[in-house]
Amino acid sequence: MPQVNDTLSTIVPRLEGLHLFHFDGAPCAQRVRFVLGEKGLRRGREVKFDAVSADSIQGKDSLWTSRSVSLIKKENMTPSYAQINPNMVVPALVHDGRLYLESMDIIEYLDQAFGGSPFVPADSALRETTLTLVQQAKELHLSLRYVSFRWSLGRLAMLNPKENKNLKNLAAHGDDKENLVSFYDAYSNKGIPQHLFDEHLLKLYQAFNDLNSQLRDGRTFLMGDAISIADVFWSMKILRLIECGYLFAELHPTLYQWYQRMVARPAFQNEVMVNNRMLNRVWRSKATIERIFGLGLNNALHKLIAT
Ligand SMILES: N[C@@H](CCC(=O)N[C@@H](CS)C(=O)NCC(=O)O)C(=O)O
């Protein structure tokens, strides 16, 4: 069981039912919301992420309580959230007072706890190949971060010296497995340099090319006939990159068709997109305008491929 046994948080043990600490626009949290939806668990009420009033801690049947942690307001870098998730990232799931971190472990737990068609296959050979593909997606997490921070956030998400110091203090008492300290230190000083953007955009392009080739045999999902955790991880990456102006339909058409099958699923529409549509439209409009002026991510990628 991927449960965290030694939480420092006084909030976690008090929560009844399902509570998800997440952010609407964060791909890592979107993965978990998607699987919750696929398992028939719907989003219930919204409460402040650190609320502990008698009403807010109660669980409701088939509904999960949404505890949004704003990455824009840097609520993930506050002492109360760092006690819940010492890595200071979303998502985190609590089920009847027990804490689960890491989107992959959370999805595996949801399979065990709520049944339904498994996202992590039971067959050991299939499980291994599925998790290899998930691992590949995880390794590209940093690439997505470099590309999306340079393209969409620019200077907006930089930390000021006080925030940077605060992050370092929190990390000194936590785990910082996602290396937020080194990332924000470099990014807040000089942004994301062009060479890193280019290198990571190419890495993503090559990975999507490989997936596109694999899907040419006509399979419905990445691992065959059944949807799996691999589909979940990769589709959320694509969602974010489309927002940045990456033209999948043009560059990886078979992969794009598979992605459309994911988008058409009710869980994608209801749990991934529902509160994310506005922001999604804003990013996509920005990308379209940039494309018209010959700027933007897709133009950058075309130049890189041509060299
Ligand atoms: N390995 C973690 C990664 C979680 C992660 O990096 N989450 C991002 C959002 S996709 C985050 O919270 N970032 C906070 C920040 O950049 O300040 C998981 O899969 O759960």
GROMACS .gro file of C-alpha atoms and ligand atoms in nm:
model
  327
    1MET     CA    1   0.000   0.000   0.000
    2PRO     CA    2   0.155   0.336  -0.099
    3GLN     CA    3   0.022   0.506   0.212
    4VAL     CA    4   0.230   0.771   0.395
    5ASN     CA    5   0.254   0.659   0.758
    6ASP     CA    6   0.430   0.943   0.930
    7THR     CA    7   0.247   1.261   0.831
    8LEU     CA    8   0.326   1.572   1.034
    9SER     CA    9  -0.007   1.726   0.941
   10THR     CA   10  -0.272   1.759   1.208
   11ILE     CA   11  -0.534   1.807   0.933
   12VAL     CA   12  -0.489   1.473   0.755
   13PRO     CA   13  -0.596   1.232   1.035
   14ARG     CA   14  -0.917   1.429   1.089
   15LEU     CA   15  -1.050   1.399   0.732
   16GLU     CA   16  -1.333   1.156   0.663
   17GLY     CA   17  -1.406   1.015   0.318
   18LEU     CA   18  -1.210   1.133   0.015
   19HIS     CA   19  -1.033   1.470   0.002
   20LEU     CA   20  -0.815   1.574  -0.291
   21PHE     CA   21  -0.556   1.851  -0.258
   22HIS     CA   22  -0.514   1.969  -0.616
   23PHE     CA   23  -0.512   2.258  -0.860
   24ASP     CA   24  -0.742   2.276  -1.163
   25GLY     CA   25  -0.472   2.359  -1.419
   26ALA     CA   26  -0.200   2.122  -1.290
   27PRO     CA   27  -0.144   1.814  -1.511
   28CYS     CA   28  -0.030   1.603  -1.214
   29ALA     CA   29  -0.360   1.667  -1.036
   30GLN     CA   30  -0.563   1.633  -1.356
   31ARG     CA   31  -0.442   1.271  -1.381
   32VAL     CA   32  -0.594   1.186  -1.046
   33ARG     CA   33  -0.918   1.375  -1.111
   34PHE     CA   34  -0.954   1.184  -1.438
   35VAL     CA   35  -0.922   0.846  -1.266
   36LEU     CA   36  -1.159   0.950  -0.986
   37GLY     CA   37  -1.415   1.034  -1.258
   38GLU     CA   38  -1.355   0.704  -1.439
   39LYS     CA   39  -1.430   0.525  -1.113
   40GLY     CA   40  -1.761   0.707  -1.073
   41LEU     CA   41  -1.635   0.934  -0.794
   42ARG     CA   42  -1.748   1.288  -0.860
   43ARG     CA   43  -1.624   1.624  -0.740
   44GLY     CA   44  -1.824   1.739  -0.439
   45ARG     CA   45  -1.798   2.062  -0.249
   46GLU     CA   46  -1.504   2.299  -0.248
   47VAL     CA   47  -1.342   2.385   0.083
   48LYS     CA   48  -1.032   2.585   0.168
   49PHE     CA   49  -0.738   2.347   0.147
   50ASP     CA   50  -0.661   2.372   0.518
   51ALA     CA   51  -1.020   2.391   0.644
   52VAL     CA   52  -1.093   2.176   0.949
   53SER     CA   53  -1.441   2.292   1.050
   54ALA     CA   54  -1.673   2.010   1.159
   55ASP     CA   55  -1.864   2.027   0.831
   56SER     CA   56  -1.563   2.049   0.600
   57ILE     CA   57  -1.390   1.737   0.733
   58GLN     CA   58  -1.690   1.509   0.676
   59GLY     CA   59  -1.701   1.273   0.378
   60LYS     CA   60  -1.992   1.232   0.136
   61ASP     CA   61  -2.077   0.910  -0.051
   62SER     CA   62  -1.928   0.888  -0.406
   63LEU     CA   63  -1.815   1.249  -0.385
   64TRP     CA   64  -1.467   1.376  -0.317
   65THR     CA   65  -1.408   1.702  -0.137
   66SER     CA   66  -1.208   1.947  -0.342
   67ARG     CA   67  -0.930   2.122  -0.150
   68SER     CA   68  -0.779   2.348  -0.410
   69VAL     CA   69  -0.420   2.456  -0.344
   70SER     CA   70  -0.353   2.758  -0.563
   71LEU     CA   71  -0.017   2.724  -0.738
   72ILE     CA   72  -0.066   3.083  -0.858
   73LYS     CA   73  -0.088   3.214  -0.501
   74LYS     CA   74   0.193   2.973  -0.403
   75GLU     CA   75  -0.028   2.807  -0.142
   76ASN     CA   76   0.176   2.492  -0.205
   77MET     CA   77   0.469   2.674  -0.042
   78THR     CA   78   0.298   2.740   0.291
   79PRO     CA   79   0.380   2.561   0.618
   80SER     CA   80   0.035   2.400   0.642
   81TYR     CA   81   0.057   2.248   0.293
   82ALA     CA   82   0.423   2.149   0.336
   83GLN     CA   83   0.312   1.944   0.636
   84ILE     CA   84   0.060   1.761   0.418
   85ASN     CA   85   0.295   1.714   0.122
   86PRO     CA   86   0.661   1.775   0.218
   87ASN     CA   87   0.744   1.797  -0.156
   88MET     CA   88   0.518   2.106  -0.182
   89VAL     CA   89   0.345   1.982  -0.497
   90VAL     CA   90  -0.008   1.874  -0.586
   91PRO     CA   91  -0.178   1.629  -0.578
   92ALA     CA   92  -0.224   1.471  -0.236
   93LEU     CA   93  -0.515   1.244  -0.152
   94VAL     CA   94  -0.659   1.165   0.187
   95HIS     CA   95  -0.899   0.876   0.235
   96ASP     CA   96  -1.045   0.831   0.582
   97GLY     CA   97  -0.751   0.997   0.751
   98ARG     CA   98  -0.483   0.817   0.549
   99LEU     CA   99  -0.252   1.012   0.321
  100TYR     CA  100  -0.139   0.919  -0.030
  101LEU     CA  101   0.119   1.118  -0.228
  102GLU     CA  102   0.252   1.086  -0.585
  103SER     CA  103  -0.008   1.073  -0.863
  104MET     CA  104   0.104   0.727  -0.973
  105ASP     CA  105   0.071   0.579  -0.623
  106ILE     CA  106  -0.261   0.756  -0.575
  107ILE     CA  107  -0.399   0.602  -0.896
  108GLU     CA  108  -0.279   0.258  -0.790
  109TYR     CA  109  -0.450   0.309  -0.454
  110LEU     CA  110  -0.777   0.413  -0.622
  111ASP     CA  111  -0.768   0.085  -0.816
  112GLN     CA  112  -0.731  -0.111  -0.492
  113ALA     CA  113  -0.986   0.087  -0.294
  114PHE     CA  114  -1.260   0.141  -0.550
  115GLY     CA  115  -1.219  -0.142  -0.805
  116GLY     CA  116  -1.359  -0.089  -1.154
  117SER     CA  117  -1.139  -0.155  -1.456
  118PRO     CA  118  -0.781  -0.135  -1.329
  119PHE     CA  119  -0.559   0.150  -1.446
  120VAL     CA  120  -0.250  -0.042  -1.337
  121PRO     CA  121  -0.291  -0.384  -1.504
  122ALA     CA  122  -0.284  -0.692  -1.280
  123ASP     CA  123  -0.100  -0.911  -1.534
  124SER     CA  124   0.266  -0.879  -1.438
  125ALA     CA  125   0.412  -0.852  -1.792
  126LEU     CA  126   0.155  -0.592  -1.897
  127ARG     CA  127   0.202  -0.408  -1.568
  128GLU     CA  128   0.575  -0.385  -1.634
  129THR     CA  129   0.540  -0.244  -1.986
  130THR     CA  130   0.269  -0.005  -1.871
  131LEU     CA  131   0.481   0.126  -1.585
  132THR     CA  132   0.781   0.164  -1.817
  133LEU     CA  133   0.574   0.395  -2.036
  134VAL     CA  134   0.456   0.584  -1.727
  135GLN     CA  135   0.816   0.616  -1.607
  136GLN     CA  136   0.907   0.768  -1.945
  137ALA     CA  137   0.628   1.022  -1.902
  138LYS     CA  138   0.750   1.099  -1.549
  139GLU     CA  139   1.102   1.158  -1.676
  140LEU     CA  140   0.965   1.415  -1.918
  141HIS     CA  141   0.796   1.604  -1.634
  142LEU     CA  142   1.091   1.842  -1.611
  143SER     CA  143   1.082   1.894  -1.988
  144LEU     CA  144   0.718   1.996  -1.971
  145ARG     CA  145   0.803   2.228  -1.682
  146TYR     CA  146   1.083   2.404  -1.877
  147VAL     CA  147   0.876   2.436  -2.192
  148SER     CA  148   0.555   2.554  -2.026
  149PHE     CA  149   0.727   2.792  -1.784
  150ARG     CA  150   0.923   2.960  -2.060
  151TRP     CA  151   0.636   2.967  -2.303
  152SER     CA  152   0.328   3.043  -2.097
  153LEU     CA  153   0.438   3.179  -1.762
  154GLY     CA  154   0.741   3.383  -1.865
  155ARG     CA  155   0.836   3.586  -1.558
  156LEU     CA  156   0.494   3.551  -1.392
  157ALA     CA  157   0.574   3.256  -1.166
  158MET     CA  158   0.915   3.382  -1.052
  159LEU     CA  159   0.966   3.399  -0.676
  160ASN     CA  160   1.081   3.719  -0.512
  161PRO     CA  161   1.377   3.691  -0.269
  162LYS     CA  162   1.145   3.661   0.033
  163GLU     CA  163   0.940   3.383  -0.130
  164ASN     CA  164   1.260   3.209  -0.238
  165LYS     CA  165   1.393   3.217   0.118
  166ASN     CA  166   1.062   3.087   0.248
  167LEU     CA  167   1.074   2.796  -0.001
  168LYS     CA  168   1.428   2.708   0.109
  169ASN     CA  169   1.327   2.711   0.475
  170LEU     CA  170   1.031   2.483   0.411
  171ALA     CA  171   1.240   2.251   0.193
  172ALA     CA  172   1.503   2.224   0.468
  173HIS     CA  173   1.238   2.057   0.685
  174GLY     CA  174   1.071   1.861   0.404
  175ASP     CA  175   1.175   1.634   0.119
  176ASP     CA  176   1.174   1.853  -0.197
  177LYS     CA  177   1.179   1.539  -0.413
  178GLU     CA  178   1.070   1.748  -0.712
  179ASN     CA  179   1.370   1.982  -0.670
  180LEU     CA  180   1.160   2.297  -0.646
  181VAL     CA  181   1.443   2.482  -0.468
  182SER     CA  182   1.698   2.444  -0.747
  183PHE     CA  183   1.436   2.497  -1.019
  184TYR     CA  184   1.292   2.819  -0.871
  185ASP     CA  185   1.638   2.949  -0.778
  186ALA     CA  186   1.759   2.932  -1.137
  187TYR     CA  187   1.426   3.031  -1.295
  188SER     CA  188   1.369   3.328  -1.063
  189ASN     CA  189   1.719   3.460  -1.140
  190LYS     CA  190   1.733   3.433  -1.515
  191GLY     CA  191   1.417   3.268  -1.649
  192ILE     CA  192   1.438   2.954  -1.865
  193PRO     CA  193   1.732   2.990  -2.106
  194GLN     CA  194   1.669   2.930  -2.476
  195HIS     CA  195   1.903   2.629  -2.492
  196LEU     CA  196   1.709   2.446  -2.216
  197PHE     CA  197   1.377   2.528  -2.383
  198ASP     CA  198   1.508   2.393  -2.716
  199GLU     CA  199   1.660   2.081  -2.564
  200HIS     CA  200   1.345   1.987  -2.372
  201LEU     CA  201   1.104   2.074  -2.652
  202LEU     CA  202   1.298   1.838  -2.879
  203LYS     CA  203   1.290   1.563  -2.616
  204LEU     CA  204   0.912   1.592  -2.597
  205TYR     CA  205   0.884   1.593  -2.977
  206GLN     CA  206   1.090   1.273  -3.004
  207ALA     CA  207   0.885   1.098  -2.735
  208PHE     CA  208   0.558   1.195  -2.908
  209ASN     CA  209   0.697   1.069  -3.239
  210ASP     CA  210   0.766   0.730  -3.079
  211LEU     CA  211   0.415   0.710  -2.935
  212ASN     CA  212   0.270   0.812  -3.270
  213SER     CA  213   0.453   0.519  -3.437
  214GLN     CA  214   0.336   0.270  -3.174
  215LEU     CA  215  -0.026   0.373  -3.223
  216ARG     CA  216  -0.008   0.315  -3.600
  217ASP     CA  217  -0.092  -0.055  -3.546
  218GLY     CA  218  -0.451   0.055  -3.481
  219ARG     CA  219  -0.472  -0.003  -3.105
  220THR     CA  220  -0.734   0.198  -2.919
  221PHE     CA  221  -0.523   0.283  -2.615
  222LEU     CA  222  -0.150   0.306  -2.555
  223MET     CA  223  -0.131  -0.043  -2.405
  224GLY     CA  224  -0.388  -0.209  -2.632
  225ASP     CA  225  -0.764  -0.246  -2.592
  226ALA     CA  226  -0.796  -0.122  -2.234
  227ILE     CA  227  -0.738   0.222  -2.095
  228SER     CA  228  -0.451   0.238  -1.845
  229ILE     CA  229  -0.247   0.472  -1.631
  230ALA     CA  230  -0.017   0.525  -1.934
  231ASP     CA  231  -0.304   0.691  -2.125
  232VAL     CA  232  -0.373   0.910  -1.824
  233PHE     CA  233  -0.014   1.033  -1.784
  234TRP     CA  234   0.046   1.103  -2.152
  235SER     CA  235  -0.287   1.268  -2.229
  236MET     CA  236  -0.243   1.528  -1.954
  237LYS     CA  237   0.097   1.621  -2.098
  238ILE     CA  238  -0.062   1.672  -2.437
  239LEU     CA  239  -0.343   1.883  -2.292
  240ARG     CA  240  -0.086   2.121  -2.141
  241LEU     CA  241   0.124   2.139  -2.457
  242ILE     CA  242  -0.179   2.210  -2.675
  243GLU     CA  243  -0.243   2.505  -2.444
  244CYS     CA  244   0.111   2.617  -2.525
  245GLY     CA  245   0.042   2.602  -2.901
  246TYR     CA  246   0.193   2.261  -2.985
  247LEU     CA  247   0.012   2.143  -3.299
  248PHE     CA  248  -0.033   1.770  -3.241
  249ALA     CA  249  -0.279   1.723  -3.529
  250GLU     CA  250  -0.014   1.842  -3.772
  251LEU     CA  251   0.295   1.683  -3.617
  252HIS     CA  252   0.169   1.353  -3.472
  253PRO     CA  253  -0.172   1.281  -3.634
  254THR     CA  254  -0.222   0.924  -3.505
  255LEU     CA  255  -0.136   1.030  -3.152
  256TYR     CA  256  -0.377   1.320  -3.188
  257GLN     CA  257  -0.659   1.081  -3.285
  258TRP     CA  258  -0.588   0.875  -2.972
  259TYR     CA  259  -0.587   1.197  -2.768
  260GLN     CA  260  -0.930   1.288  -2.909
  261ARG     CA  261  -1.061   0.953  -2.782
  262MET     CA  262  -0.935   1.047  -2.435
  263VAL     CA  263  -1.087   1.396  -2.454
  264ALA     CA  264  -1.425   1.248  -2.551
  265ARG     CA  265  -1.448   1.047  -2.228
  266PRO     CA  266  -1.695   1.194  -1.977
  267ALA     CA  267  -1.432   1.184  -1.701
  268PHE     CA  268  -1.204   1.406  -1.911
  269GLN     CA  269  -1.480   1.656  -1.977
  270ASN     CA  270  -1.626   1.654  -1.627
  271GLU     CA  271  -1.326   1.613  -1.402
  272VAL     CA  272  -1.026   1.741  -1.597
  273MET     CA  273  -1.177   2.028  -1.792
  274VAL     CA  274  -1.470   2.146  -1.588
  275ASN     CA  275  -1.304   2.432  -1.400
  276ASN     CA  276  -1.017   2.455  -1.643
  277ARG     CA  277  -1.202   2.562  -1.960
  278MET     CA  278  -1.157   2.934  -1.917
  279LEU     CA  279  -0.782   2.914  -1.854
  280ASN     CA  280  -0.750   2.661  -2.135
  281ARG     CA  281  -0.918   2.906  -2.376
  282VAL     CA  282  -0.696   3.192  -2.263
  283TRP     CA  283  -0.377   2.991  -2.324
  284ARG     CA  284  -0.500   2.863  -2.659
  285SER     CA  285  -0.595   3.212  -2.777
  286LYS     CA  286  -0.251   3.340  -2.680
  287ALA     CA  287  -0.097   3.054  -2.880
  288THR     CA  288  -0.313   3.131  -3.184
  289ILE     CA  289  -0.218   3.499  -3.183
  290GLU     CA  290   0.150   3.410  -3.153
  291ARG     CA  291   0.120   3.165  -3.440
  292ILE     CA  292  -0.037   3.433  -3.662
  293PHE     CA  293   0.267   3.652  -3.599
  294GLY     CA  294   0.509   3.369  -3.672
  295LEU     CA  295   0.608   3.335  -3.305
  296GLY     CA  296   0.524   3.077  -3.044
  297LEU     CA  297   0.600   2.722  -2.958
  298ASN     CA  298   0.511   2.552  -3.283
  299ASN     CA  299   0.723   2.789  -3.488
  300ALA     CA  300   1.014   2.729  -3.251
  301LEU     CA  301   0.968   2.354  -3.288
  302HIS     CA  302   0.959   2.371  -3.670
  303LYS     CA  303   1.291   2.557  -3.668
  304LEU     CA  304   1.444   2.299  -3.435
  305ILE     CA  305   1.325   2.005  -3.647
  306ALA     CA  306   1.461   2.168  -3.962
  307THR     CA  307   1.813   2.205  -3.816
  308LIG     N1  308   0.577   1.329  -0.899
  308LIG     C1  309   0.470   1.415  -0.857
  308LIG     C2  310   0.482   1.547  -0.930
  308LIG     C3  311   0.387   1.652  -0.874
  308LIG     C4  312   0.415   1.790  -0.933
  308LIG     O1  313   0.527   1.821  -0.977
  308LIG     N2  314   0.311   1.875  -0.931
  308LIG     C5  315   0.322   2.009  -0.987
  308LIG     C6  316   0.199   2.039  -1.071
  308LIG     S1  317   0.190   1.937  -1.216
  308LIG     C7  318   0.328   2.111  -0.875
  308LIG     O2  319   0.253   2.103  -0.780
  308LIG     N3  320   0.417   2.210  -0.887
  308LIG     C8  321   0.429   2.316  -0.792
  308LIG     C9  322   0.515   2.428  -0.841
  308LIG     O3  323   0.570   2.421  -0.951
  308LIG     O4  324   0.528   2.526  -0.769
  308LIG    C10  325   0.336   1.348  -0.885
  308LIG     O5  326   0.326   1.282  -0.989
  308LIG     O6  327   0.243   1.359  -0.803
   0.00000   0.00000   0.00000
